[in-house]
Each structure stands twice: as C-alpha cells, then as structure tokens.
XYZ file of C-alpha atoms in Angstrom:
676
model
C -20.730 37.873 -1.118
C -21.925 37.277 -4.692
C -20.086 34.502 -6.440
C -21.720 34.365 -9.868
C -18.869 35.663 -11.975
C -15.974 34.600 -9.716
C -13.635 31.687 -10.142
C -11.989 30.994 -6.773
C -9.078 29.307 -8.593
C -8.162 32.006 -11.123
C -5.015 32.824 -9.223
C -3.106 29.546 -8.907
C -0.083 31.075 -7.086
C -1.878 33.093 -4.409
C 0.252 31.938 -1.465
C 3.404 33.231 -3.225
C 2.408 36.874 -3.525
C -0.370 37.716 -1.092
C -0.102 39.712 2.144
C 0.702 37.961 5.389
C -2.805 38.318 6.836
C -4.327 36.580 3.790
C -1.581 33.940 3.762
C -2.545 32.569 7.171
C -6.085 31.956 5.880
C -4.986 30.144 2.698
C -1.910 28.229 3.891
C -2.503 24.534 4.461
C -0.501 23.038 7.331
C -0.991 19.417 6.194
C 2.572 18.977 4.948
C 3.895 20.047 8.372
C 2.736 16.673 9.706
C 5.728 15.184 7.927
C 8.790 15.260 10.201
C 11.150 15.847 7.231
C 9.351 19.149 6.480
C 9.931 20.216 10.059
C 13.663 20.265 9.334
C 13.079 23.581 7.596
C 12.617 25.164 11.042
C 15.501 23.410 12.763
C 19.281 24.005 12.617
C 21.056 22.521 9.595
C 21.167 23.167 5.880
C 18.147 22.062 3.818
C 17.438 21.959 0.137
C 13.675 22.033 -0.372
C 12.956 20.742 -3.841
C 9.930 19.739 -5.910
C 8.115 20.358 -9.147
C 6.604 23.691 -9.998
C 3.628 24.319 -7.742
C 4.439 21.634 -5.205
C 4.276 24.117 -2.325
C 7.898 25.067 -1.760
C 7.465 28.845 -1.548
C 4.429 28.513 0.722
C 6.416 26.453 3.208
C 9.372 28.846 3.062
C 7.007 31.743 3.763
C 6.477 30.286 7.208
C 10.026 31.373 8.016
C 9.045 35.026 7.515
C 8.369 36.965 10.741
C 5.592 38.962 9.074
C 3.679 35.725 8.585
C 4.362 34.415 12.103
C 3.248 37.762 13.564
C -0.092 37.388 11.788
C -0.534 33.928 13.276
C -0.060 35.367 16.728
C -2.494 38.218 16.013
C -5.214 35.990 14.465
C -7.283 33.189 15.901
C -5.468 30.718 13.647
C -3.636 27.873 15.301
C 0.158 28.325 15.481
C 1.384 26.229 12.525
C 4.700 24.931 13.833
C 5.465 22.251 16.390
C 6.797 23.755 19.608
C 10.244 22.164 19.274
C 10.952 24.141 16.076
C 9.146 27.392 16.722
C 12.102 29.479 17.838
C 14.402 30.958 15.162
C 15.356 34.206 13.530
C 15.393 34.416 9.756
C 16.531 36.315 6.670
C 15.746 35.567 3.058
C 16.378 36.405 -0.566
C 14.158 35.619 -3.533
C 16.531 35.588 -6.450
C 14.014 36.702 -9.078
C 12.892 39.865 -7.267
C 16.150 40.835 -5.526
C 18.078 42.030 -8.589
C 20.471 39.080 -8.389
C 19.439 38.005 -11.907
C 20.864 41.244 -13.277
C 24.342 39.798 -12.900
C 25.934 38.839 -16.167
C 24.140 41.387 -18.346
C 27.109 43.770 -18.102
C 30.840 43.046 -17.973
C 32.731 44.345 -14.930
C 35.566 46.723 -15.807
C 38.990 45.204 -15.342
C 37.632 41.644 -15.136
C 37.939 39.436 -18.265
C 34.512 38.279 -19.393
C 35.684 34.659 -19.469
C 36.895 34.754 -15.853
C 33.831 33.029 -14.441
C 35.296 32.510 -11.012
C 35.805 36.231 -10.425
C 32.281 36.997 -11.607
C 31.133 34.464 -9.027
C 33.000 36.367 -6.327
C 31.114 39.606 -7.094
C 27.837 37.655 -7.138
C 28.715 36.234 -3.679
C 29.401 39.772 -2.425
C 25.981 40.960 -3.688
C 24.240 38.027 -1.996
C 25.996 38.713 1.309
C 24.947 42.359 1.344
C 21.379 41.595 0.244
C 20.846 38.883 2.880
C 22.377 41.021 5.625
C 20.107 43.860 4.571
C 17.044 41.608 4.882
C 18.282 40.393 8.276
C 18.535 44.000 9.508
C 15.010 44.675 8.297
C 13.729 41.616 10.166
C 15.509 42.766 13.314
C 13.946 46.150 13.115
C 10.523 44.523 12.839
C 11.159 42.310 15.876
C 12.261 45.368 17.881
C 9.071 47.247 16.947
C 5.744 47.163 18.748
C 4.244 45.057 15.983
C 6.907 42.351 16.436
C 7.243 42.326 20.223
C 4.961 39.276 20.716
C 6.985 37.203 18.255
C 10.269 38.444 19.760
C 9.037 37.360 23.179
C 7.997 33.937 21.881
C 11.392 33.398 20.225
C 13.285 34.751 23.228
C 14.981 37.721 21.599
C 16.219 40.548 23.825
C 14.756 43.729 22.403
C 16.349 46.497 24.437
C 16.840 49.309 21.963
C 20.424 50.171 22.856
C 21.460 46.609 21.869
C 20.890 47.343 18.177
C 23.439 50.171 18.125
C 25.906 47.981 20.056
C 25.393 45.235 17.499
C 25.852 47.656 14.573
C 29.170 49.029 15.896
C 30.548 45.542 16.549
C 29.292 44.045 13.308
C 30.497 46.850 11.026
C 34.053 46.614 12.397
C 34.306 42.897 11.678
C 37.212 41.868 9.425
C 34.861 40.129 6.975
C 33.882 43.539 5.505
C 37.511 44.451 4.620
C 36.943 48.017 5.810
C 33.856 48.711 3.687
C 31.746 49.578 6.746
C 34.376 51.509 8.743
C 32.955 54.405 10.743
C 29.470 52.997 11.227
C 28.314 53.459 14.844
C 24.532 53.080 14.770
C 21.981 50.563 13.536
C 20.435 53.098 11.206
C 23.823 53.995 9.833
C 24.558 50.292 9.237
C 21.351 49.846 7.272
C 22.081 52.906 5.153
C 25.619 51.719 4.329
C 24.440 48.243 3.400
C 21.672 49.671 1.219
C 24.128 52.007 -0.472
C 26.292 49.031 -1.542
C 23.300 47.253 -2.994
C 22.231 50.407 -4.916
C 25.721 50.758 -6.371
C 25.493 47.211 -7.748
C 22.052 47.832 -9.161
C 22.958 51.145 -10.752
C 26.009 49.564 -12.425
C 24.120 46.498 -13.656
C 21.360 48.706 -15.089
C 23.937 50.873 -16.944
C 23.254 53.896 -14.758
C 26.846 54.275 -13.543
C 30.382 52.989 -13.929
C 31.527 50.133 -11.751
C 32.335 51.353 -8.195
C 36.075 50.726 -7.967
C 36.031 50.366 -4.143
C 34.113 47.081 -4.591
C 37.170 45.599 -6.309
C 39.111 45.578 -3.061
C 36.278 44.929 -0.569
C 34.604 41.814 -1.977
C 33.251 39.691 0.902
C 33.574 35.874 1.007
C 30.412 33.905 0.320
C 28.546 33.445 3.633
C 31.122 35.077 5.884
C 29.239 38.312 6.796
C 26.061 36.333 7.443
C 27.843 34.006 9.889
C 29.528 37.011 11.483
C 26.111 38.633 11.988
C 24.987 35.583 13.962
C 28.087 35.830 16.162
C 27.578 39.554 16.841
C 23.883 39.078 17.628
C 24.807 36.498 20.285
C 27.763 38.487 21.659
C 25.580 41.541 22.108
C 22.905 39.546 23.969
C 20.184 39.902 21.340
C 20.056 36.314 20.135
C 20.064 33.386 22.647
C 22.535 30.600 21.976
C 19.732 28.112 21.335
C 17.937 30.185 18.661
C 19.297 29.473 15.145
C 19.718 31.954 12.304
C 17.957 30.499 9.239
C 18.627 32.003 5.782
C 16.323 31.253 2.832
C 17.477 31.409 -0.793
C 14.443 30.783 -3.029
C 13.969 30.276 -6.793
C 17.412 28.732 -7.109
C 16.524 27.380 -10.600
C 16.418 30.904 -12.025
C 20.194 31.007 -11.875
C 20.356 28.488 -14.704
C 19.097 31.009 -17.265
C 21.663 33.506 -15.994
C 24.430 30.973 -16.374
C 23.355 30.138 -19.936
C 23.735 33.822 -20.837
C 27.317 33.917 -19.586
C 28.831 30.413 -19.963
C 29.013 28.613 -23.277
C 28.932 25.302 -21.437
C 26.230 26.306 -18.963
C 28.649 25.915 -16.091
C 27.055 26.565 -12.691
C 28.894 29.862 -12.051
C 26.343 31.304 -9.699
C 24.894 28.083 -8.265
C 28.424 27.218 -7.058
C 28.381 30.323 -4.858
C 25.376 28.975 -3.020
C 26.822 25.465 -2.832
C 29.865 27.044 -1.208
C 27.678 28.691 1.430
C 26.133 25.299 2.222
C 29.490 23.505 2.116
C 31.223 25.804 4.581
C 30.248 23.530 7.477
C 29.600 26.653 9.539
C 26.979 25.936 12.186
C 26.498 29.630 12.952
C 23.974 29.894 10.126
C 21.624 27.383 8.474
C 20.530 27.771 4.847
C 17.275 26.797 3.136
C 17.446 26.593 -0.622
C 14.170 26.401 -2.551
C 14.800 24.667 -5.889
C 13.082 22.856 -8.703
C 14.531 19.411 -9.332
C 16.141 20.160 -12.676
C 18.386 22.852 -11.149
C 20.134 20.318 -8.924
C 21.479 18.284 -11.860
C 23.384 15.168 -10.850
C 25.423 16.727 -8.106
C 26.062 19.931 -6.214
C 29.463 21.566 -6.675
C 31.528 23.994 -4.679
C 32.985 27.195 -6.006
C 36.187 25.483 -7.141
C 34.225 23.038 -9.295
C 35.725 19.996 -7.674
C 34.350 19.919 -4.139
C 30.829 18.584 -3.634
C 28.133 19.248 -1.047
C 27.329 15.897 0.518
C 23.708 14.996 1.245
C 23.139 14.115 4.928
C 26.477 15.781 5.822
C 26.390 19.409 4.708
C 22.756 19.402 3.638
C 19.472 17.531 3.978
C 17.350 17.230 0.854
C 13.576 17.407 1.360
C 11.647 16.455 -1.791
C 8.003 17.410 -1.471
C 7.008 15.233 -4.390
C 8.254 12.132 -2.550
C 6.759 13.171 0.804
C 3.156 13.237 -0.371
C 3.107 9.810 -1.971
C 1.778 6.720 -0.189
C 4.124 4.441 1.713
C 3.791 0.946 2.995
C 3.300 2.184 6.552
C 0.717 4.917 5.807
C -1.576 6.418 3.242
C -0.625 9.409 1.110
C -0.881 12.878 2.603
C -1.964 14.225 -0.776
C -5.778 13.677 -0.587
C -5.891 15.468 2.779
C -3.706 18.227 1.335
C -6.108 18.667 -1.586
C -9.125 18.776 0.723
C -7.580 21.394 2.964
C -6.386 23.652 0.164
C -9.716 23.412 -1.630
C -11.651 24.157 1.537
C -9.544 27.214 2.260
C -9.953 28.537 -1.285
C -13.730 28.173 -1.171
C -14.003 29.828 2.260
C -11.778 32.698 1.050
C -14.174 33.124 -1.904
C -17.047 33.624 0.542
C -18.722 30.191 0.515
C -20.090 28.898 3.831
C -20.666 25.394 5.021
C -17.589 24.015 3.289
C -16.986 20.494 4.641
C -13.626 19.000 5.616
C -13.916 16.587 2.661
C -14.344 19.454 0.214
C -13.135 17.463 -2.804
C -15.892 14.885 -2.414
C -18.420 17.677 -1.910
C -17.548 19.324 -5.242
C -16.722 16.387 -7.441
C -18.658 13.526 -5.841
C -17.483 10.078 -4.822
C -15.023 8.001 -6.796
C -16.569 6.882 -10.028
C -16.041 3.222 -10.956
C -15.512 2.016 -14.533
C -18.990 0.431 -14.443
C -20.596 3.695 -13.315
C -18.857 5.578 -16.126
C -20.058 3.080 -18.699
C -23.632 3.059 -17.365
C -23.717 6.894 -17.446
C -22.135 7.469 -20.903
C -22.305 4.294 -23.023
C -25.964 4.060 -23.782
C -25.834 3.218 -27.503
C -23.746 0.938 -29.743
C -23.058 -1.438 -26.889
C -22.963 -4.342 -29.320
C -19.749 -2.826 -30.680
C -18.007 -3.572 -27.365
C -17.212 -7.080 -28.524
C -14.941 -7.252 -31.589
C -16.712 -8.242 -34.785
C -13.934 -10.583 -35.787
C -12.937 -12.967 -33.020
C -10.795 -16.177 -32.904
C -13.535 -18.163 -31.277
C -17.013 -19.532 -31.939
C -19.690 -17.029 -33.089
C -22.059 -18.397 -30.490
C -19.679 -17.288 -27.744
C -19.447 -13.862 -29.362
C -23.277 -13.619 -29.399
C -23.361 -14.455 -25.725
C -20.811 -11.758 -24.956
C -22.749 -9.265 -27.067
C -25.879 -9.960 -25.020
C -23.825 -9.457 -21.860
C -22.522 -6.144 -23.297
C -26.059 -4.704 -23.380
C -26.227 -4.949 -19.572
C -22.549 -4.902 -18.511
C -20.138 -3.711 -21.171
C -17.083 -3.880 -18.848
C -17.738 -7.510 -17.983
C -18.306 -8.338 -21.655
C -14.967 -6.801 -22.601
C -13.203 -8.663 -19.813
C -14.955 -11.837 -20.883
C -13.703 -11.409 -24.456
C -10.135 -11.014 -23.125
C -10.532 -14.066 -20.926
C -11.715 -16.231 -23.842
C -8.883 -14.999 -26.074
C -6.320 -15.887 -23.414
C -7.681 -19.334 -22.545
C -8.689 -20.601 -26.024
C -5.018 -20.983 -26.872
C -4.729 -23.785 -24.329
C -8.020 -25.705 -24.682
C -11.460 -25.237 -26.261
C -13.797 -22.784 -24.566
C -17.482 -23.716 -24.540
C -20.718 -21.706 -24.208
C -21.135 -23.278 -20.830
C -17.735 -22.033 -19.733
C -18.536 -18.508 -20.783
C -21.988 -18.634 -19.244
C -20.406 -19.096 -15.834
C -18.432 -15.836 -16.260
C -15.323 -17.187 -14.479
C -13.503 -13.852 -14.922
C -15.960 -12.177 -12.501
C -14.595 -14.111 -9.537
C -10.962 -13.485 -10.316
C -10.677 -10.275 -8.355
C -7.030 -9.377 -9.059
C -7.141 -10.421 -12.707
C -10.251 -8.300 -13.130
C -8.956 -5.321 -11.155
C -5.733 -5.181 -13.146
C -7.633 -5.003 -16.452
C -10.633 -2.816 -15.657
C -9.044 0.454 -16.765
C -7.839 -1.111 -20.037
C -11.343 -2.570 -20.513
C -12.796 0.933 -19.933
C -10.489 2.386 -22.586
C -11.447 -0.287 -25.099
C -15.191 0.017 -24.356
C -15.222 3.758 -24.940
C -13.054 3.443 -28.059
C -15.179 0.669 -29.563
C -18.305 2.800 -29.068
C -16.653 5.814 -30.748
C -16.454 7.953 -27.573
C -13.688 9.633 -25.575
C -13.094 8.490 -22.063
C -14.685 10.479 -19.229
C -13.084 11.749 -16.030
C -15.020 12.803 -12.998
C -15.401 12.178 -9.279
C -13.016 12.969 -6.407
C -10.911 9.857 -7.174
C -10.130 10.946 -10.761
C -9.467 14.543 -9.770
C -6.950 13.670 -7.018
C -5.268 10.887 -9.017
C -4.860 13.048 -12.130
C -3.221 15.770 -10.025
C -0.275 13.412 -9.551
C 0.694 14.615 -6.030
C 1.122 18.210 -7.252
C -1.095 20.795 -5.617
C -0.761 23.280 -8.474
C -2.047 20.646 -10.903
C -4.975 19.937 -8.563
C -5.838 23.669 -8.392
C -5.576 23.971 -12.164
C -8.109 21.103 -12.572
C -10.408 22.971 -10.168
C -9.886 26.137 -12.155
C -10.866 24.612 -15.511
C -13.797 22.645 -14.097
C -15.113 25.801 -12.390
C -14.764 27.761 -15.605
C -16.957 25.169 -17.366
C -19.417 25.416 -14.493
C -19.659 29.179 -14.909
C -20.307 28.761 -18.654
C -23.167 26.378 -17.910
C -25.010 28.663 -15.487
C -26.662 31.960 -16.210
C -26.174 33.345 -12.696
C -23.235 31.208 -11.477
C -23.027 29.028 -8.365
C -24.294 31.335 -5.616
C -24.318 28.344 -3.283
C -21.500 25.837 -2.797
C -21.811 23.348 -5.688
C -22.322 19.687 -4.933
C -21.510 16.743 -7.217
C -20.775 18.940 -10.246
C -22.203 17.373 -13.408
C -19.825 14.696 -14.815
C -19.982 16.226 -18.271
C -18.832 19.600 -16.890
C -16.066 17.833 -14.919
C -14.895 15.920 -18.010
C -14.815 19.082 -20.117
C -12.787 20.916 -17.515
C -10.385 18.006 -16.903
C -9.742 17.592 -20.641
C -9.019 21.329 -20.909
C -6.616 21.120 -17.963
C -4.859 18.112 -19.476
C -4.477 19.875 -22.832
C -3.081 22.935 -21.018
C -0.438 20.933 -19.147
C 0.547 19.137 -22.382
C 1.056 22.517 -24.149
C 2.840 23.908 -21.121
C 5.661 21.394 -21.516
C 6.900 23.396 -24.455
C 7.276 26.550 -22.324
C 9.659 24.917 -19.874
C 13.418 25.671 -20.272
C 16.219 23.325 -21.206
C 14.491 21.415 -24.014
C 10.757 21.833 -23.421
C 10.010 21.272 -27.138
C 11.898 17.990 -27.129
C 10.089 16.754 -24.038
C 6.695 17.786 -25.514
C 7.326 15.792 -28.674
C 8.678 12.820 -26.718
C 5.616 12.808 -24.471
C 3.430 12.844 -27.620
C 5.361 9.903 -29.094
C 5.144 7.978 -25.866
C 1.455 8.694 -25.195
C 0.434 7.629 -28.677
C 2.589 4.496 -28.473
C 0.933 3.360 -25.221
C -2.592 4.182 -26.291
C -2.164 2.153 -29.495
C -0.615 -0.703 -27.542
C -3.471 -0.826 -24.965
C -6.130 -0.685 -27.697
C -4.542 -3.391 -29.864
C -4.052 -5.731 -26.913
C -7.411 -7.488 -27.186
C -6.139 -10.339 -24.971
C -5.333 -7.762 -22.254
C -2.088 -9.596 -21.630
C -0.202 -6.353 -20.974
C -2.526 -4.095 -18.905
C 0.435 -2.233 -17.463
C 1.472 -0.825 -20.821
C 1.009 2.784 -19.859
C 4.568 2.852 -18.574
C 7.921 1.330 -19.333
C 10.809 -0.223 -17.434
C 14.552 -0.281 -18.187
C 17.472 -2.012 -16.452
C 19.550 0.692 -14.734
C 22.807 -0.773 -15.994
C 21.606 -0.282 -19.560
C 20.517 3.340 -18.883
C 23.781 4.216 -17.144
C 25.702 2.958 -20.177
C 23.937 5.624 -22.290
C 24.417 9.026 -20.552
C 22.380 10.870 -23.238
C 19.370 8.645 -22.610
C 19.901 8.778 -18.849
C 20.125 12.579 -18.864
C 17.072 13.022 -21.088
C 14.891 10.744 -18.948
C 16.151 12.490 -15.794
C 15.164 15.838 -17.290
C 11.720 14.495 -18.157
C 11.251 13.527 -14.495
C 12.770 16.784 -13.150
C 10.373 18.827 -15.263
C 7.324 16.721 -14.365
C 6.744 15.131 -17.782
C 7.512 11.641 -16.499
C 7.263 10.040 -13.095
C 10.187 7.774 -12.285
C 10.474 5.248 -9.501
C 12.465 2.082 -8.668
C 11.179 -1.177 -10.171
C 11.769 -4.756 -9.114
C 11.355 -6.771 -12.340
C 9.983 -10.320 -12.405
C 13.122 -11.505 -14.187
C 16.280 -11.401 -12.110
C 18.478 -11.198 -15.186
C 17.217 -7.613 -15.840
C 18.736 -6.593 -12.514
C 17.979 -3.349 -10.751
C 15.552 -1.355 -12.831
C 13.520 1.821 -12.951
C 10.084 2.450 -14.407
C 8.643 5.609 -15.947
C 5.096 6.805 -16.498
C 3.726 9.910 -18.143
C 2.552 12.469 -15.599
C -1.045 11.535 -14.667
C -2.486 14.910 -15.781
C -1.494 13.989 -19.367
C -3.666 10.843 -19.334
C -6.858 12.590 -20.542
C -4.984 14.225 -23.364
C -3.762 10.842 -24.622
C -6.835 8.898 -23.515
C -4.753 6.630 -21.305
C -5.561 4.956 -17.966
C -3.841 6.937 -15.223
C -3.646 4.052 -12.701
C -0.393 2.092 -12.448
C -1.501 -1.306 -11.140
C 0.482 -3.883 -13.155
C 3.914 -4.579 -14.503
C 4.990 -1.867 -16.997
C 6.140 -2.564 -20.507
C 9.628 -4.059 -20.468
C 11.420 -1.810 -22.943
C 15.000 -1.788 -24.135
C 17.296 1.212 -24.470
C 17.158 0.930 -28.281
C 13.369 1.365 -28.161
C 13.668 4.482 -26.012
C 16.256 5.839 -28.444
C 13.798 5.124 -31.253
C 11.072 7.117 -29.420
C 13.572 9.965 -28.934
C 14.582 9.961 -32.615
C 10.962 9.913 -33.810
C 10.355 12.904 -31.523
C 13.254 14.787 -33.024
C 15.366 14.690 -29.857
C 19.104 15.071 -30.604
C 20.747 11.739 -29.908
C 24.334 12.579 -30.827
C 26.589 10.677 -28.425
C 24.411 7.587 -28.110
C 26.219 4.362 -28.949
C 25.608 2.681 -32.305
C 24.215 -0.384 -30.537
C 21.463 1.654 -28.912
C 20.539 3.228 -32.250
C 19.794 -0.131 -33.845
C 16.169 -0.917 -33.367
C 15.831 -4.693 -33.349
C 13.110 -5.988 -35.607
C 12.435 -8.936 -33.374
C 12.998 -9.351 -29.723
C 12.792 -12.587 -27.755
C 9.513 -12.874 -25.975
C 9.674 -11.640 -22.432
C 7.288 -14.015 -20.737
C 7.413 -12.094 -17.470
C 5.890 -9.079 -19.224
C 2.756 -11.064 -19.948
C 0.295 -12.521 -17.509
C -0.146 -16.158 -16.745
C -3.583 -17.435 -17.815
C -5.684 -18.818 -14.984
C -7.171 -22.300 -15.555
C -10.830 -23.156 -15.963
C -11.002 -24.895 -12.619
C -8.969 -24.002 -9.614
C-alpha cells in the first residue's frame, strides 16, 4: 500500500461509523481491563459518561451482535471476559433514529405547553423504536450468519418459536390493543415499523397526527420489559441471559428541550430517567452521555423523583477510569499505544511495535534536552539583567547559563529566595546547592523551562511521547487529533510522504503539529453548546493570568500557579460560580479534582486546571506537580466578569475584588537553608 498522501488520522471518529468487520480491527480492548467497564455487559442499569471522544460509543458498539459475530468469524481474540459474554441486546442512537424530530411540530389536541403529555408521546416512540431494533437483532440471531453467536449466548433458535413469541407479545396489555390481530413474527415487525413511520410522517409534516396513537400510548419501558418476559416464556431466552438496551447520545436531547421549554426543563431526558428508575430487573439500560447532560441530578418523569446512583443505576465515568491511582498506573498510555498501533496497521504500515507512541514521537524529552536542542543563542538573557543581588553572582549565573540554562534559571530563583534571610556569597552559588535538592528542583523545572524560552524570545516546544500523551489529558480523541496534526506537518515536509513507518519524528514537526492541535481545541470551545463562547473567553482570561503569573514569579515561589483552588463551602454559597465551573469541567475546558489544602481553615477544597491540550496555546506548563494558586471566589468572579460571563445572581460580596489579601503562607514554598 502506498502511504505518501494518506493521513491515517484524518477520520477521528472511525469506530463510531465503520462496518463491523473494520471495527474489530480498530477497537482497542484496553479499557475492558477495568472491572467497572465490564458492568456494561452485566445485568443492571449503567450510565456510561465521559467527554467527547472518550470512547463511549466504541464500548457500546461491543453490545451489538453484528460486532460480536465478526469477532467470532475473525481471528481476533474475543474481547469480553467469559463471565459477561452472554446477553441479548437492543439499541437506539437518538441522533439517527428520528427521536430528535420531536418538538418541531405540535400534536393536535395537546396544548403546546403541556410538557408532560409531549413526554408521553416521546416515550411511546422510544418503546416502538427499541422493540423494532430488538426484533431485528432476533432475526439476525435466528439466521445462518448469527447461529454461532446464538449458540455462544445460549439462545434457542427453533424457527417456530419466533411466531409463538410474536403472538404472545402482541397480545400483551402494554400495547393497549395497538397490535391486536398479529400472529406471526413478520407481521409483528411490520406493525411496529408502521407505527414508527406514522410518527416520522407526522413529524416531517407529511401527514396529520394519527388519532389512534392518542389512545394507545405505551408507558415508558413497559413493552421492552414485556418483550423480555415473552422471550423467556416462549423458551427463546434463558433465565440467566439478560436483555441489555442501549440509549446513546443522550446529550442531544438537551437541544431538543431548549427548542420546546423556555426553562430548558428535561422533558425528554425525564422519560429515560423513568425507564432507569422503574426498578424492573427484566431489562437493563445503558445510557451513553456526555457529562454536561447529567446536570446535578437525574429526575423522573414527575420532576420530583430521582434516580439514585448505586441503587437504580451505576455511573461509569471513562475520564476517571483512565487516570492514575495510588494502587496502579494510568491505563491511558497503554490505551494510546494500542489505538495508535491499530490505526497505523489499518493504514498499511508493517512492523508497528507495541509501544507505537514511543516509535513515532520518541522518548520523553526532558527540559534540559529541549533547551539544548532549541536554545542555542542569547543564553546570557536567561538570567535577569536587573537582580536584587551582587553583580558578581549574576555573572557567575550567566556563565552557567551558557552550558546549562535550566540550572542557571533555578540558581537565580534559589538566590532570590535565600538572600532575603542572609547574605549569599559567590562561594555559596559556586556549590550549586539547588542541584542536590531533588524535589525543590523537580517542582520548578517546568516553570524554569517557560522562563528560559521566554527570556530568549522563543515559544516553548512540545515533542516526545511524554508530551504527546500528557497533553492529550486522558482523552483518546485529543490524542488522535494531535497525531492528525503532527502527521499533516510531516506530509508537508516530505515530497513523497512517509512510505515507511516514521521513527522519532523531527521535534520541530511535532511542535508545529501540537501547536496547531492546541489552537484547534481552543477554537473548538466556542462551538460547544450551553455557553461555549463564555467558556472560550474564560479560558483565555485564565490562561493569560497564569502565564503572566508564572513569568513574573522570578523567585519561583509559586510553581503550581497553572491551576487554582477554592474552598468548597465558598463555591457552594455561590450557585452561579459553582454551575459555571461545573460546566467548564463537563465540557472539558477545565479539569477538576478534590484538593487537600495545607491550611485546615480552608476546609474541603477543589482545584481546577485548564485542559492540558490548551497548554501550548497559552504557553503554560501542563504538569500539575505543586500546590495550585489559592484563589478566592471574588477572584473567580473577576475572571468571569472580565471574560464577559453573565454573573447576575452572584452575591455582592463575591463581586467585590479585594485590593489586598492577607498573605497565604501555605501557598508559597519554604526556603531551604544553606546547610542541612
């Protein structure tokens, strides 16, 4: 295969839309090592959530019999653990099913403001659509193509059982007589499809509303549960094989609700919450959702009942699963390697190693390596021209800067910190005591790197497998987009393209591609719903604030100032601020996590950082290795106001930006003594 003009990463969403036989080649099973992910294939309701591109739809595709049939046909290893390999499934993807047509046309005889009744029709449509998909899956399992999977699952595929099932199912009371007279499986499929077409014709203004639907609306989830009962009663489905129903792209219902409800009430989402909250163990639901669509709670159809986590539903957050824990390393680097390897093999490259990321981008680049590679001139500028210490010390640091700019910058910070307590001599500096202070040095290296590049009039560089994986921020779509932009730069630099698998792509090409990817993700914030423009401007305000703060901090007393911390009690007192920060996290602009502050008086806190992929855009260190900036709510409000975010509803106290705040000693770093 010729590769010269091809970019293996041009299609970032390939596992969402490709055929089943291609899916088994591209799908990475790394996340299936996590026991929480395995809950998707076991009885019980599950909400699978995560940021865009985190891998939700790919995991949900494993529930599809077409995909599982391909695994059995191919030489690929069966992806699921044996204990959760037996199930029957049905699914609906809200965007492609026609469900999003609801609300664009008023139903005759139903007041437009009667949201609860509109929700009932939506529930009826969902019931029919999911049952239709279940019947299609059954027909596949009863066919020659599906017989191997049916045998593995334990389904009885005697043909006469389908007609028995159809007669029993169509006469169930849940249909309110809408399917009376059906006696065959084919007749059942036709009647179900007819109901769906009637909805679609009406919603597309091709017909008047079918009046028989007014008196035969089904209850959310009832026909689906009844289908499970009938399948078992007829001997098709064993008692120990669960029925799993997937509802994907849940977040798309929010746009539909905004079109109908002035207050964005969850008219349609409540229907799905009701399905999950029925506590009916005959059917288990899987809901694929982005974080922002879950809001602060999940509500039932009445608007008062809630779906309780760990009782009616288990929440599996992919973004949390791939991060490192105390007991084990992160799954994300292995996930990146596996996805990258499969993409390259699919593009026709041979000899792709297991550690594909290191092959393409090289080993992790240290700050010293970056400086040696790119800071070749103006090294004398690394040390500030005006310093609060003896010029002889400055001259010594300048000489050091010619051979080791990072050490010189750290040395300048060390002198600035310690000279406040006692005089610093040339002899002291000559011993380079900062070099032996491993933690002190490690915590400040990224800030030193930023200041070195800035003082020499250059932008920071990003390359090596460490940077690529860290900047992706535990999101596989972000990782693939970095690969896409770097590969595009590689193609521009070569006349005939990389006909062989590239190795250690040039750092300049990597930096150009990573900067383009970072700029793309910053622009992309605007395109997201529910206030993307506000979050884009807020990220800009925050990024510039932190860059300026890290550059001005010549003492390097606050190396963690690429993030901020707030006491939770202060945030909870300001719902507007709380909601805005939560939206920033849910849309992937900020990363939020619990924070244990050094000062007990601050109480339980949370810290926030800009998404790592935005670091190149703002020229900020991406690593989070030290205490964040201890902010106050009034400062966050000030950032919001400067960004043009509407702050109506915030208390007057939070709007007052204090001109002077008492020094927070715990936010600084204790100086280490000359001798220890």
